[in-house]
Tab-separated table of C-alpha atoms in Angstrom:
chain	number	residue	atom	x	y	z
M	1138	MET	CA	-15.658	-30.888	2.697
M	1139	LYS	CA	-16.323	-29.699	6.225
M	1140	ILE	CA	-17.824	-26.580	7.757
M	1141	SER	CA	-17.089	-25.910	11.411
M	1142	ASN	CA	-18.376	-23.171	13.678
M	1143	PRO	CA	-16.596	-22.532	16.939
M	1144	CYS	CA	-18.599	-20.603	19.465
M	1145	CYS	CA	-19.939	-17.857	18.123
M	1146	GLU	CA	11.743	8.397	11.053
M	1147	SER	CA	14.239	6.867	9.205
M	1148	ILE	CA	13.637	3.766	7.187
M	1149	PRO	CA	15.527	0.684	8.358
M	1150	THR	CA	17.873	-0.940	5.896
M	1151	PRO	CA	16.228	-3.935	4.215
M	1152	GLN	CA	17.447	-7.297	5.458
M	1153	LYS	CA	18.121	-10.229	3.179
M	1154	ALA	CA	16.864	-13.719	3.903
M	1155	LYS	CA	19.320	-16.600	4.120
M	1156	LEU	CA	19.414	-18.630	0.981
M	1157	ASP	CA	21.794	-21.422	2.034
M	1158	GLY	CA	19.261	-23.367	4.084
M	1159	SER	CA	21.541	-23.319	7.156
M	1160	SER	CA	20.174	-24.543	10.462
M	1161	ASP	CA	18.780	-21.935	12.839
M	1162	GLU	CA	16.110	-21.542	15.497
M	1163	GLY	CA	12.709	-22.388	13.988
M	1164	SER	CA	14.289	-24.063	10.957
M	1165	ASP	CA	12.383	-27.269	11.720
M	1166	LEU	CA	9.126	-25.538	10.750
M	1167	ASP	CA	7.632	-25.136	7.294
M	1168	PRO	CA	7.870	-21.456	6.350
M	1169	VAL	CA	4.839	-19.182	6.574
M	1170	LEU	CA	4.110	-16.342	4.149
M	1171	LEU	CA	1.552	-13.730	5.235
M	1172	VAL	CA	-0.289	-12.012	2.356
M	1173	SER	CA	-2.210	-8.801	3.059
M	1174	GLY	CA	-5.465	-7.555	1.550
M	1175	MET	CA	-6.981	-4.293	0.312
M	1176	GLY	CA	-5.374	-1.396	2.170
M	1177	GLY	CA	-3.258	-3.849	4.169
M	1178	SER	CA	0.235	-2.730	3.104
M	1179	ILE	CA	2.239	0.361	3.895
M	1180	LEU	CA	2.740	2.471	0.768
M	1181	GLN	CA	5.542	5.021	0.519
M	1182	THR	CA	6.233	7.660	-2.076
M	1183	LYS	CA	9.747	7.796	-3.434
M	1184	LYS	CA	11.121	10.842	-5.174
M	1185	LYS	CA	12.454	9.760	-8.555
M	1186	SER	CA	15.169	12.403	-8.423
M	1187	PHE	CA	16.920	11.589	-5.127
M	1188	GLY	CA	15.109	8.663	-3.512
M	1189	LEU	CA	13.594	10.302	-0.414
M	1190	GLN	CA	10.708	8.173	0.858
M	1191	THR	CA	7.616	9.273	2.788
M	1192	ARG	CA	4.840	7.058	4.119
M	1193	VAL	CA	1.551	8.010	2.486
M	1194	TRP	CA	-0.533	4.978	3.511
M	1195	VAL	CA	-1.417	4.469	6.280
M	1196	ARG	CA	-0.929	7.675	8.220
M	1197	LEU	CA	-3.186	9.683	10.499
M	1198	LEU	CA	-1.360	13.024	10.747
M	1199	LEU	CA	-1.652	14.984	7.455
M	1200	ALA	CA	-3.302	11.893	5.981
M	1201	ASP	CA	-5.806	13.549	3.662
M	1202	LEU	CA	-3.329	16.096	2.297
M	1203	GLU	CA	-0.595	13.540	1.592
M	1204	PHE	CA	-3.133	11.144	0.080
M	1205	ARG	CA	-4.431	13.724	-2.393
M	1206	GLN	CA	-0.980	14.903	-3.420
M	1207	LYS	CA	0.791	11.556	-3.679
M	1208	LEU	CA	-1.725	8.717	-4.076
M	1209	TRP	CA	-4.486	10.008	-6.356
M	1210	SER	CA	-4.081	8.099	-9.596
M	1211	LEU	CA	-5.296	7.378	-13.106
M	1212	TYR	CA	-5.538	3.994	-14.787
M	1213	ASN	CA	-3.391	3.564	-17.889
M	1214	PRO	CA	-5.187	1.149	-20.255
M	1215	GLU	CA	-2.014	0.727	-22.324
M	1216	THR	CA	0.018	-0.656	-19.413
M	1217	GLY	CA	-2.809	-1.975	-17.216
M	1218	TYR	CA	-1.358	-0.135	-14.218
M	1219	THR	CA	-2.822	2.621	-12.072
M	1220	GLU	CA	-0.315	5.479	-12.079
M	1221	SER	CA	-0.046	8.369	-9.601
M	1222	LEU	CA	-0.921	11.854	-10.827
M	1223	ASP	CA	2.283	13.064	-9.169
M	1224	ASP	CA	4.729	11.974	-11.862
M	1225	SER	CA	7.753	13.117	-9.820
M	1226	THR	CA	7.319	10.220	-7.413
M	1227	GLU	CA	6.681	6.502	-7.516
M	1228	ILE	CA	4.754	4.326	-5.063
M	1229	VAL	CA	6.837	1.665	-3.333
M	1230	VAL	CA	6.170	-0.977	-0.687
M	1231	PRO	CA	8.933	-1.276	1.947
M	1232	GLU	CA	10.668	-4.674	1.977
M	1233	ASP	CA	12.167	-4.280	5.453
M	1234	ASP	CA	11.981	-7.118	7.966
M	1235	TYR	CA	11.583	-9.744	5.217
M	1236	GLY	CA	8.379	-8.127	3.977
M	1237	LEU	CA	6.753	-8.137	7.422
M	1238	TYR	CA	7.256	-4.434	8.193
M	1239	ALA	CA	4.812	-3.342	5.473
M	1240	ILE	CA	1.943	-5.474	6.815
M	1241	ASP	CA	2.550	-5.168	10.557
M	1242	ILE	CA	1.405	-1.829	12.059
M	1243	LEU	CA	0.293	0.200	9.044
M	1244	ASP	CA	1.010	3.524	10.784
M	1245	PRO	CA	3.899	2.742	13.136
M	1246	SER	CA	4.157	6.311	14.443
M	1247	VAL	CA	4.502	7.207	18.120
M	1248	PHE	CA	1.052	8.843	18.067
M	1249	VAL	CA	-0.683	5.673	16.860
M	1250	LYS	CA	1.168	3.520	19.372
M	1251	LEU	CA	0.192	5.859	22.213
M	1252	ILE	CA	-3.531	5.577	21.415
M	1253	HIS	CA	-3.095	1.921	20.362
M	1254	LEU	CA	-5.284	2.285	17.272
M	1255	THR	CA	-6.103	-1.371	16.642
M	1256	GLU	CA	-7.621	-0.588	13.220
M	1257	VAL	CA	-4.089	-0.173	11.833
M	1258	TYR	CA	-2.484	-2.967	13.890
M	1259	HIS	CA	-2.814	-5.227	10.887
M	1260	PHE	CA	-0.848	-8.520	11.041
M	1261	HIS	CA	0.945	-7.356	14.213
M	1262	ASP	CA	-0.684	-9.757	16.686
M	1263	MET	CA	-0.471	-12.686	14.288
M	1264	ILE	CA	3.228	-12.046	13.703
M	1265	ASP	CA	3.769	-12.044	17.468
M	1266	MET	CA	1.772	-15.261	17.810
M	1267	LEU	CA	3.811	-17.030	15.121
M	1268	ILE	CA	7.097	-15.865	16.630
M	1269	GLY	CA	5.832	-17.236	19.942
M	1270	CYS	CA	5.330	-20.582	18.209
M	1271	GLY	CA	8.972	-20.669	17.152
M	1272	TYR	CA	8.876	-19.057	13.706
M	1273	LYS	CA	11.870	-16.931	12.837
M	1274	LYS	CA	11.834	-13.903	10.579
M	1275	GLY	CA	13.810	-14.458	7.415
M	1276	THR	CA	14.004	-18.225	7.881
M	1277	THR	CA	10.444	-19.438	8.439
M	1278	LEU	CA	8.383	-16.213	8.558
M	1279	PHE	CA	7.881	-13.745	5.702
M	1280	GLY	CA	5.367	-11.130	4.568
M	1281	TYR	CA	4.060	-9.988	1.205
M	1282	GLY	CA	2.815	-6.431	0.943
M	1283	TYR	CA	2.012	-4.904	-2.430
M	1284	ASP	CA	0.501	-1.878	-4.151
M	1285	PHE	CA	-3.151	-2.755	-3.564
M	1286	ARG	CA	-4.345	-0.144	-6.091
M	1287	GLN	CA	-3.317	-2.494	-8.851
M	1288	SER	CA	-5.055	-5.482	-10.405
M	1289	ILE	CA	-4.627	-8.755	-8.525
M	1290	ARG	CA	-3.297	-10.369	-11.717
M	1291	ILE	CA	-0.905	-7.665	-12.917
M	1292	ASP	CA	2.623	-8.878	-13.702
M	1293	LYS	CA	4.362	-6.918	-10.932
M	1294	LEU	CA	2.187	-8.454	-8.213
M	1295	MET	CA	2.395	-11.949	-9.676
M	1296	ASP	CA	6.186	-11.731	-10.013
M	1297	GLY	CA	6.475	-10.365	-6.483
M	1298	LEU	CA	4.509	-13.259	-5.002
M	1299	LYS	CA	6.561	-15.796	-6.964
M	1300	GLU	CA	9.773	-14.228	-5.685
M	1301	LYS	CA	8.519	-14.347	-2.078
M	1302	LEU	CA	7.618	-18.016	-2.384
M	1303	GLU	CA	11.044	-18.817	-3.830
M	1304	VAL	CA	12.861	-16.895	-1.068
M	1305	ALA	CA	10.842	-18.577	1.694
M	1306	TYR	CA	11.382	-22.009	0.111
M	1307	LYS	CA	15.149	-21.585	-0.173
M	1308	ALA	CA	15.645	-19.835	3.191
M	1309	SER	CA	13.962	-22.719	5.004
M	1310	GLY	CA	16.129	-25.323	3.336
M	1311	GLY	CA	13.694	-26.380	0.624
M	1312	ARG	CA	10.549	-26.677	2.697
M	1313	LYS	CA	7.223	-25.917	1.022
M	1314	VAL	CA	5.457	-22.735	2.109
M	1315	ASN	CA	2.251	-22.321	4.118
M	1316	ILE	CA	0.382	-19.216	2.930
M	1317	ILE	CA	-1.906	-17.243	5.240
M	1318	SER	CA	-3.873	-14.640	3.270
M	1319	HIS	CA	-6.371	-12.014	4.366
M	1320	SER	CA	-9.267	-10.517	2.403
M	1321	MET	CA	-8.302	-9.459	-1.130
M	1322	GLY	CA	-4.977	-11.200	-0.571
M	1323	GLY	CA	-6.908	-14.440	-0.973
M	1324	LEU	CA	-8.054	-13.371	-4.435
M	1325	LEU	CA	-4.469	-12.461	-5.322
M	1326	VAL	CA	-3.280	-15.916	-4.238
M	1327	MET	CA	-6.184	-17.490	-6.135
M	1328	SER	CA	-5.264	-15.540	-9.268
M	1329	PHE	CA	-1.615	-16.582	-8.919
M	1330	MET	CA	-2.653	-20.212	-8.457
M	1331	SER	CA	-4.772	-20.085	-11.602
M	1332	LEU	CA	-2.110	-18.394	-13.747
M	1333	ASN	CA	0.948	-20.173	-12.268
M	1334	ASN	CA	-0.414	-23.573	-11.268
M	1335	ASP	CA	2.920	-25.385	-11.628
M	1336	VAL	CA	4.786	-22.797	-9.548
M	1337	PHE	CA	2.083	-22.918	-6.877
M	1338	LEU	CA	2.333	-26.703	-6.709
M	1339	LYS	CA	6.136	-26.547	-6.480
M	1340	TYR	CA	6.346	-24.097	-3.572
M	1341	VAL	CA	3.082	-24.295	-1.585
M	1342	ASN	CA	2.080	-26.845	1.034
M	1343	LYS	CA	-0.970	-25.318	2.749
M	1344	TRP	CA	-3.104	-22.246	2.100
M	1345	ILE	CA	-5.083	-20.722	4.975
M	1346	CYS	CA	-7.538	-18.105	3.737
M	1347	ILE	CA	-9.117	-15.533	6.078
M	1348	ALA	CA	-12.127	-13.317	5.197
M	1349	CYS	CA	-11.741	-13.608	1.424
M	1350	PRO	CA	-14.459	-12.079	-0.822
M	1351	PHE	CA	-14.459	-15.083	-3.163
M	1352	GLN	CA	-17.662	-13.952	-4.888
M	1353	GLY	CA	-17.264	-10.243	-4.153
M	1354	ALA	CA	-18.296	-7.854	-1.378
M	1355	PRO	CA	-21.524	-6.435	-2.865
M	1356	GLY	CA	-22.594	-3.722	-0.427
M	1357	CYS	CA	-19.157	-2.359	0.403
M	1358	ILE	CA	-17.727	-2.372	-3.128
M	1359	ASN	CA	-20.845	-1.057	-4.861
M	1360	ASP	CA	-20.995	1.814	-2.392
M	1361	SER	CA	-17.219	2.420	-2.564
M	1362	LEU	CA	-17.491	3.145	-6.287
M	1363	LEU	CA	-20.415	5.521	-5.730
M	1364	THR	CA	-19.671	7.355	-2.467
M	1365	GLY	CA	-16.313	6.150	-1.147
M	1366	LEU	CA	-15.034	4.318	1.892
M	1367	GLN	CA	-14.290	5.276	5.488
M	1368	PHE	CA	-11.293	3.166	6.568
M	1369	VAL	CA	-11.258	4.369	10.204
M	1370	ASP	CA	-14.405	5.113	12.195
M	1371	GLY	CA	-15.063	7.196	15.290
M	1372	PHE	CA	-12.943	10.069	16.610
M	1373	GLU	CA	-9.819	8.924	14.767
M	1374	SER	CA	-11.557	9.458	11.414
M	1375	PHE	CA	-11.060	13.228	11.830
M	1376	PHE	CA	-7.319	12.659	11.456
M	1377	PHE	CA	-7.620	10.259	8.559
M	1378	VAL	CA	-8.404	10.194	4.837
M	1379	SER	CA	-11.938	11.429	4.142
M	1380	ARG	CA	-14.575	9.256	2.511
M	1381	TRP	CA	-14.673	11.459	-0.604
M	1382	THR	CA	-10.870	11.548	-0.967
M	1383	MET	CA	-10.801	7.764	-0.799
M	1384	HIS	CA	-13.642	7.595	-3.350
M	1385	GLN	CA	-11.617	9.488	-5.929
M	1386	LEU	CA	-8.832	6.923	-5.700
M	1387	LEU	CA	-11.002	3.814	-5.726
M	1388	ILE	CA	-12.679	4.726	-9.034
M	1389	GLU	CA	-9.291	4.221	-10.718
M	1390	CYS	CA	-8.298	1.023	-8.868
M	1391	PRO	CA	-8.668	-2.254	-10.809
M	1392	SER	CA	-8.545	-4.202	-7.532
M	1393	VAL	CA	-11.845	-2.611	-6.452
M	1394	TYR	CA	-13.599	-3.519	-9.709
M	1395	GLU	CA	-12.292	-7.072	-9.289
M	1396	MET	CA	-14.232	-7.355	-6.006
M	1397	LEU	CA	-17.607	-6.409	-7.508
M	1398	PRO	CA	-20.263	-9.109	-6.928
M	1399	ASN	CA	-19.769	-12.072	-9.242
M	1400	PRO	CA	-22.761	-12.070	-11.634
M	1401	GLU	CA	-22.217	-15.785	-12.386
M	1402	PHE	CA	-22.488	-16.856	-8.748
M	1403	GLN	CA	-25.796	-18.367	-7.636
M	1404	TRP	CA	-26.582	-15.919	-4.830
M	1405	LYS	CA	-29.450	-16.814	-2.492
M	1406	LYS	CA	-30.683	-13.374	-3.494
M	1407	GLN	CA	-29.025	-11.263	-6.181
M	1408	PRO	CA	-27.342	-8.194	-4.606
M	1409	GLU	CA	-28.883	-4.916	-5.739
M	1410	ILE	CA	-28.324	-1.201	-5.796
M	1411	GLN	CA	-31.618	0.565	-5.228
M	1412	VAL	CA	-32.401	4.194	-5.994
M	1413	TRP	CA	-35.524	6.139	-5.151
M	1414	GLN	CA	-35.903	8.141	-8.366
M	1415	LYS	CA	-38.108	11.116	-9.091
M	1416	GLN	CA	-39.605	11.084	-12.593
M	1417	THR	CA	-41.940	13.441	-14.422
M	1418	LYS	CA	-44.508	12.304	-16.975
M	1419	ASP	CA	-47.195	14.497	-18.554
M	1420	GLY	CA	-46.659	17.084	-15.847
M	1421	ASP	CA	-47.117	14.582	-13.030
M	1422	ILE	CA	-44.297	13.642	-10.631
M	1423	PHE	CA	-43.753	9.997	-9.779
M	1424	VAL	CA	-41.341	8.375	-7.318
M	1425	ASN	CA	-40.186	4.848	-8.131
M	1426	LEU	CA	-37.771	2.509	-6.419
M	1427	GLU	CA	-35.447	1.334	-9.211
M	1428	SER	CA	-33.279	-1.756	-8.696
M	1429	TYR	CA	-30.000	-2.607	-10.410
M	1430	GLY	CA	-28.446	-6.105	-10.259
M	1431	PRO	CA	-24.770	-7.081	-10.782
M	1432	ILE	CA	-25.100	-6.602	-14.557
M	1433	GLU	CA	-27.534	-3.655	-14.675
M	1434	ASN	CA	-25.496	-1.663	-12.158
M	1435	VAL	CA	-22.948	-0.777	-14.865
M	1436	ALA	CA	-25.458	1.611	-16.429
M	1437	LEU	CA	-26.053	3.166	-13.007
M	1438	PHE	CA	-22.322	3.595	-12.359
M	1439	GLU	CA	-21.884	5.274	-15.745
M	1440	GLU	CA	-24.743	7.706	-15.219
M	1441	ALA	CA	-24.013	8.491	-11.568
M	1442	LEU	CA	-20.315	9.159	-12.177
M	1443	ARG	CA	-20.553	10.947	-15.518
M	1444	HIS	CA	-19.734	14.360	-13.970
M	1445	ASN	CA	-17.289	13.126	-11.350
M	1446	GLU	CA	-13.984	14.993	-11.296
M	1447	LEU	CA	-11.211	16.172	-9.022
M	1448	SER	CA	-8.952	19.202	-8.889
M	1449	TYR	CA	-5.246	18.448	-9.092
M	1450	GLY	CA	-2.420	20.874	-9.761
M	1451	GLY	CA	-4.863	23.610	-10.704
M	1452	LYS	CA	-6.548	21.426	-13.322
M	1453	LYS	CA	-9.799	19.506	-13.449
M	1454	VAL	CA	-9.378	15.766	-13.943
M	1455	ALA	CA	-12.408	13.795	-15.122
M	1456	LEU	CA	-13.055	10.568	-13.186
M	1457	PRO	CA	-16.080	8.827	-14.688
M	1458	PHE	CA	-16.786	5.131	-14.209
M	1459	ASN	CA	-13.871	3.442	-15.971
M	1460	LEU	CA	-15.067	0.974	-18.602
M	1461	SER	CA	-11.480	-0.013	-19.466
M	1462	ILE	CA	-10.943	-1.170	-15.893
M	1463	LEU	CA	-14.303	-2.969	-15.929
M	1464	LYS	CA	-13.262	-4.892	-19.049
M	1465	TRP	CA	-9.987	-5.894	-17.398
M	1466	ALA	CA	-11.785	-6.869	-14.165
M	1467	THR	CA	-14.219	-9.035	-16.127
M	1468	GLY	CA	-11.222	-10.941	-17.457
M	1469	THR	CA	-9.916	-11.333	-13.919
M	1470	ARG	CA	-13.251	-12.744	-12.757
M	1471	GLN	CA	-13.078	-15.347	-15.548
M	1472	ILE	CA	-9.618	-16.381	-14.326
M	1473	LEU	CA	-10.875	-16.657	-10.729
M	1474	ASN	CA	-13.918	-18.673	-11.777
M	1475	LYS	CA	-11.658	-21.230	-13.457
M	1476	ALA	CA	-9.141	-21.542	-10.594
M	1477	GLN	CA	-8.380	-25.125	-9.529
M	1478	LEU	CA	-6.635	-26.212	-6.334
M	1479	PRO	CA	-3.683	-28.450	-7.306
M	1480	THR	CA	-3.781	-31.999	-5.953
M	1481	GLY	CA	-1.714	-32.352	-2.784
M	1482	ILE	CA	-2.203	-28.812	-1.477
M	1483	SER	CA	-4.295	-28.430	1.683
M	1484	PHE	CA	-6.774	-25.541	1.718
M	1485	TYR	CA	-8.424	-24.053	4.817
M	1486	ASN	CA	-11.009	-21.261	4.914
M	1487	ILE	CA	-11.857	-19.003	7.888
M	1488	PHE	CA	-14.795	-16.654	7.347
M	1489	GLY	CA	-16.357	-14.096	9.675
M	1490	THR	CA	-19.915	-14.150	10.999
M	1491	SER	CA	-22.184	-12.380	13.493
M	1492	CYS	CA	-21.589	-8.884	12.098
M	1493	ASP	CA	-24.146	-6.871	10.124
M	1494	THR	CA	-22.675	-6.829	6.626
M	1495	PRO	CA	-23.871	-4.505	3.824
M	1496	PHE	CA	-25.494	-6.343	0.921
M	1497	ASP	CA	-28.075	-4.214	-0.889
M	1498	VAL	CA	-27.428	-0.462	-1.011
M	1499	CYS	CA	-30.197	2.129	-1.273
M	1500	TYR	CA	-29.954	5.837	-2.106
M	1501	GLY	CA	-32.622	8.459	-1.491
M	1502	SER	CA	-36.016	7.775	0.039
M	1503	GLU	CA	-39.646	7.935	-0.939
M	1504	THR	CA	-39.902	11.443	0.542
M	1505	SER	CA	-36.448	12.566	-0.611
M	1506	ALA	CA	-36.031	11.034	-4.039
M	1507	ILE	CA	-33.067	11.340	-6.415
M	1508	GLU	CA	-33.845	13.535	-9.424
M	1509	ASP	CA	-30.493	13.262	-11.228
M	1510	LEU	CA	-28.482	10.070	-10.773
M	1511	SER	CA	-25.296	12.081	-10.251
M	1512	GLU	CA	-26.812	13.057	-6.880
M	1513	VAL	CA	-26.225	9.479	-5.728
M	1514	CYS	CA	-22.506	10.216	-5.273
M	1515	HIS	CA	-23.368	12.847	-2.686
M	1516	THR	CA	-25.989	10.799	-0.835
M	1517	MET	CA	-25.341	8.746	2.269
M	1518	PRO	CA	-26.434	5.158	1.647
M	1519	GLN	CA	-28.825	2.949	3.520
M	1520	TYR	CA	-27.967	-0.736	3.656
M	1521	SER	CA	-29.792	-4.003	3.959
M	1522	TYR	CA	-27.624	-6.373	5.946
M	1523	VAL	CA	-26.727	-10.043	5.887
M	1524	ASP	CA	-24.518	-12.160	8.114
M	1525	GLY	CA	-20.799	-11.765	7.616
M	1526	ASP	CA	-17.751	-9.966	8.991
M	1527	GLY	CA	-19.027	-6.430	8.410
M	1528	THR	CA	-17.345	-6.214	4.999
M	1529	VAL	CA	-17.647	-9.600	3.268
M	1530	PRO	CA	-20.926	-11.586	3.445
M	1531	ALA	CA	-20.465	-15.083	4.840
M	1532	GLU	CA	-22.187	-16.377	1.706
M	1533	SER	CA	-19.342	-15.001	-0.411
M	1534	ALA	CA	-16.474	-15.768	1.956
M	1535	LYS	CA	-17.292	-19.468	2.307
M	1536	ALA	CA	-17.969	-19.994	-1.427
M	1537	ASP	CA	-14.359	-20.752	-2.383
M	1538	GLY	CA	-15.300	-23.671	-4.658
M	1539	PHE	CA	-12.382	-25.799	-3.439
M	1540	ASP	CA	-12.220	-29.133	-1.657
M	1541	ALA	CA	-11.340	-27.617	1.722
M	1542	VAL	CA	-9.789	-29.636	4.518
M	1543	ASP	CA	-11.765	-27.379	6.861
M	1544	ARG	CA	-14.053	-24.409	6.424
M	1545	VAL	CA	-14.686	-22.578	9.702
M	1546	ALA	CA	-17.033	-19.786	10.750
M	1547	VAL	CA	-15.653	-17.457	13.437
M	1548	SER	CA	-17.620	-14.653	15.081
M	1549	GLY	CA	-15.591	-11.570	14.277
M	1550	SER	CA	-15.110	-8.476	12.166
M	1551	HIS	CA	-13.181	-8.296	8.907
M	1552	ARG	CA	-9.943	-6.865	10.307
M	1553	GLY	CA	-10.628	-8.159	13.812
M	1554	LEU	CA	-10.174	-11.742	12.596
M	1555	LEU	CA	-6.446	-11.021	12.255
M	1556	ARG	CA	-6.128	-10.707	16.026
M	1557	ASP	CA	-8.816	-13.184	17.087
M	1558	LYS	CA	-7.786	-15.902	19.581
M	1559	LYS	CA	-10.031	-18.525	17.958
M	1560	VAL	CA	-8.409	-17.799	14.596
M	1561	PHE	CA	-4.972	-18.173	16.192
M	1562	GLN	CA	-5.969	-21.524	17.697
M	1563	LEU	CA	-7.174	-22.761	14.301
M	1564	ILE	CA	-3.966	-21.638	12.597
M	1565	GLN	CA	-1.817	-23.319	15.254
M	1566	ASN	CA	-3.785	-26.562	14.870
M	1567	TRP	CA	-3.540	-26.537	11.079
M	1568	LEU	CA	0.184	-25.707	11.133
M	1569	GLY	CA	0.819	-28.235	13.895
M	1570	VAL	CA	2.483	-25.750	16.260
M	1571	ALA	CA	1.863	-24.255	19.693
M	1572	VAL	CA	2.983	-21.150	21.579
M	1573	LYS	CA	6.153	-21.905	23.495
M	1574	ALA	CA	6.470	-21.050	27.203
M	1575	SER	CA	8.303	-17.769	27.658
M	1576	ASN	CA	9.224	-15.511	30.534
M	1577	HIS	CA	9.086	-12.410	28.399
M	1578	LYS	CA	6.530	-10.842	26.139
M	1579	ILE	CA	6.919	-11.491	22.419
M	1580	THR	CA	6.806	-8.259	20.473
M	1581	SER	CA	7.575	-7.889	16.805
M	1582	LYS	CA	9.859	-4.939	16.248
M	1583	VAL	CA	8.248	-2.164	14.259
M	1584	MET	CA	10.090	1.015	13.417
M	1585	ASP	CA	8.536	4.215	12.141
M	1586	ALA	CA	9.230	4.594	8.436
M	1587	GLY	CA	8.271	7.939	6.998
M	1588	SER	CA	6.147	9.561	9.683
M	1589	ARG	CA	7.620	12.860	8.600
């Protein structure tokens, strides 16, 4: 075990990978499969009646409107799936470009390219880097995007990952696959490994994990369930999905519950949600700072979200804290806690440092206390910070529990690690490749699917 620390619109027709193992440029390399994380895949809505598709995530123009109409969802405890309130459409992930299109530039519109919004240039730079090292799309380079609203152990996601591994294995002539996962994608791979250990051993050679919340992302996830999430900051946020709109989706997403802080992990300090609460006793008013740990916070979530609702189609839809999802997520955490790395598979872990990362979350203040806990959902939080990548604490990201070949700290932000030169150097070293000399710039082709 080793820890290192280097210095701190029309939609294109899907292409099919070769399955005959024929020789081609880059065929001497073991195939690479890129697996995205939370919010890291393009999602499109498809009309059930005539198949018209529109990109709903990610988009800047008309983002909030499209999000509310097409992506707001409810969890179905009978099926285990989160299902869109708009029952005339279904959510699909584009499979174009061997799965790479969906995880490349998440909003590949002309507008985004003009302002070069790096926040949505997801795996783009890494895809270019790998192509520069000789990897070839459809032979040795593939992507796996998925509906990240769903549980990381739901059948559709597990079957999709298995299919991708099989395609990459066959297309490369029977070479085992090297997985590179980001963020929640690492938990998905970990879940697959635990539930399909024999399949994982058959198809996988190396697994490189980047910025994975192995033990949860306490500050960000706790606050996401209470007040929401702002995916894009700064001026661009005015064009994007609002924090509250995002909040109303996340409450019904099993994947979010599955990233709550692991109560069984031996944290240096237990993560807490703190609330300055106003209480009255015998006519006197008291203000107390109440603290809720990873187990006690369930009672807080229930009370704070008891009146939460949204308006959809002229009707009110109740969205309290979902105990059915919590029960499912608890089962997922048990699966993750028992995951074992099969003998013969090399595991590498890159985690981000040097960024202030939310850990404890506090609502209200001593002079402006919360009287009713439902007020928490309309209160901007204050954080206590720890070292990490701005989203996942380093303590969580490096606690994979596996016998890693290398475990490396890199100074960088959560999404920024996907375009970090030090990360690229590590990946090249671990894969045993290097960028080839070229007289022209390598650019992965990205077309605009559904900017209408």
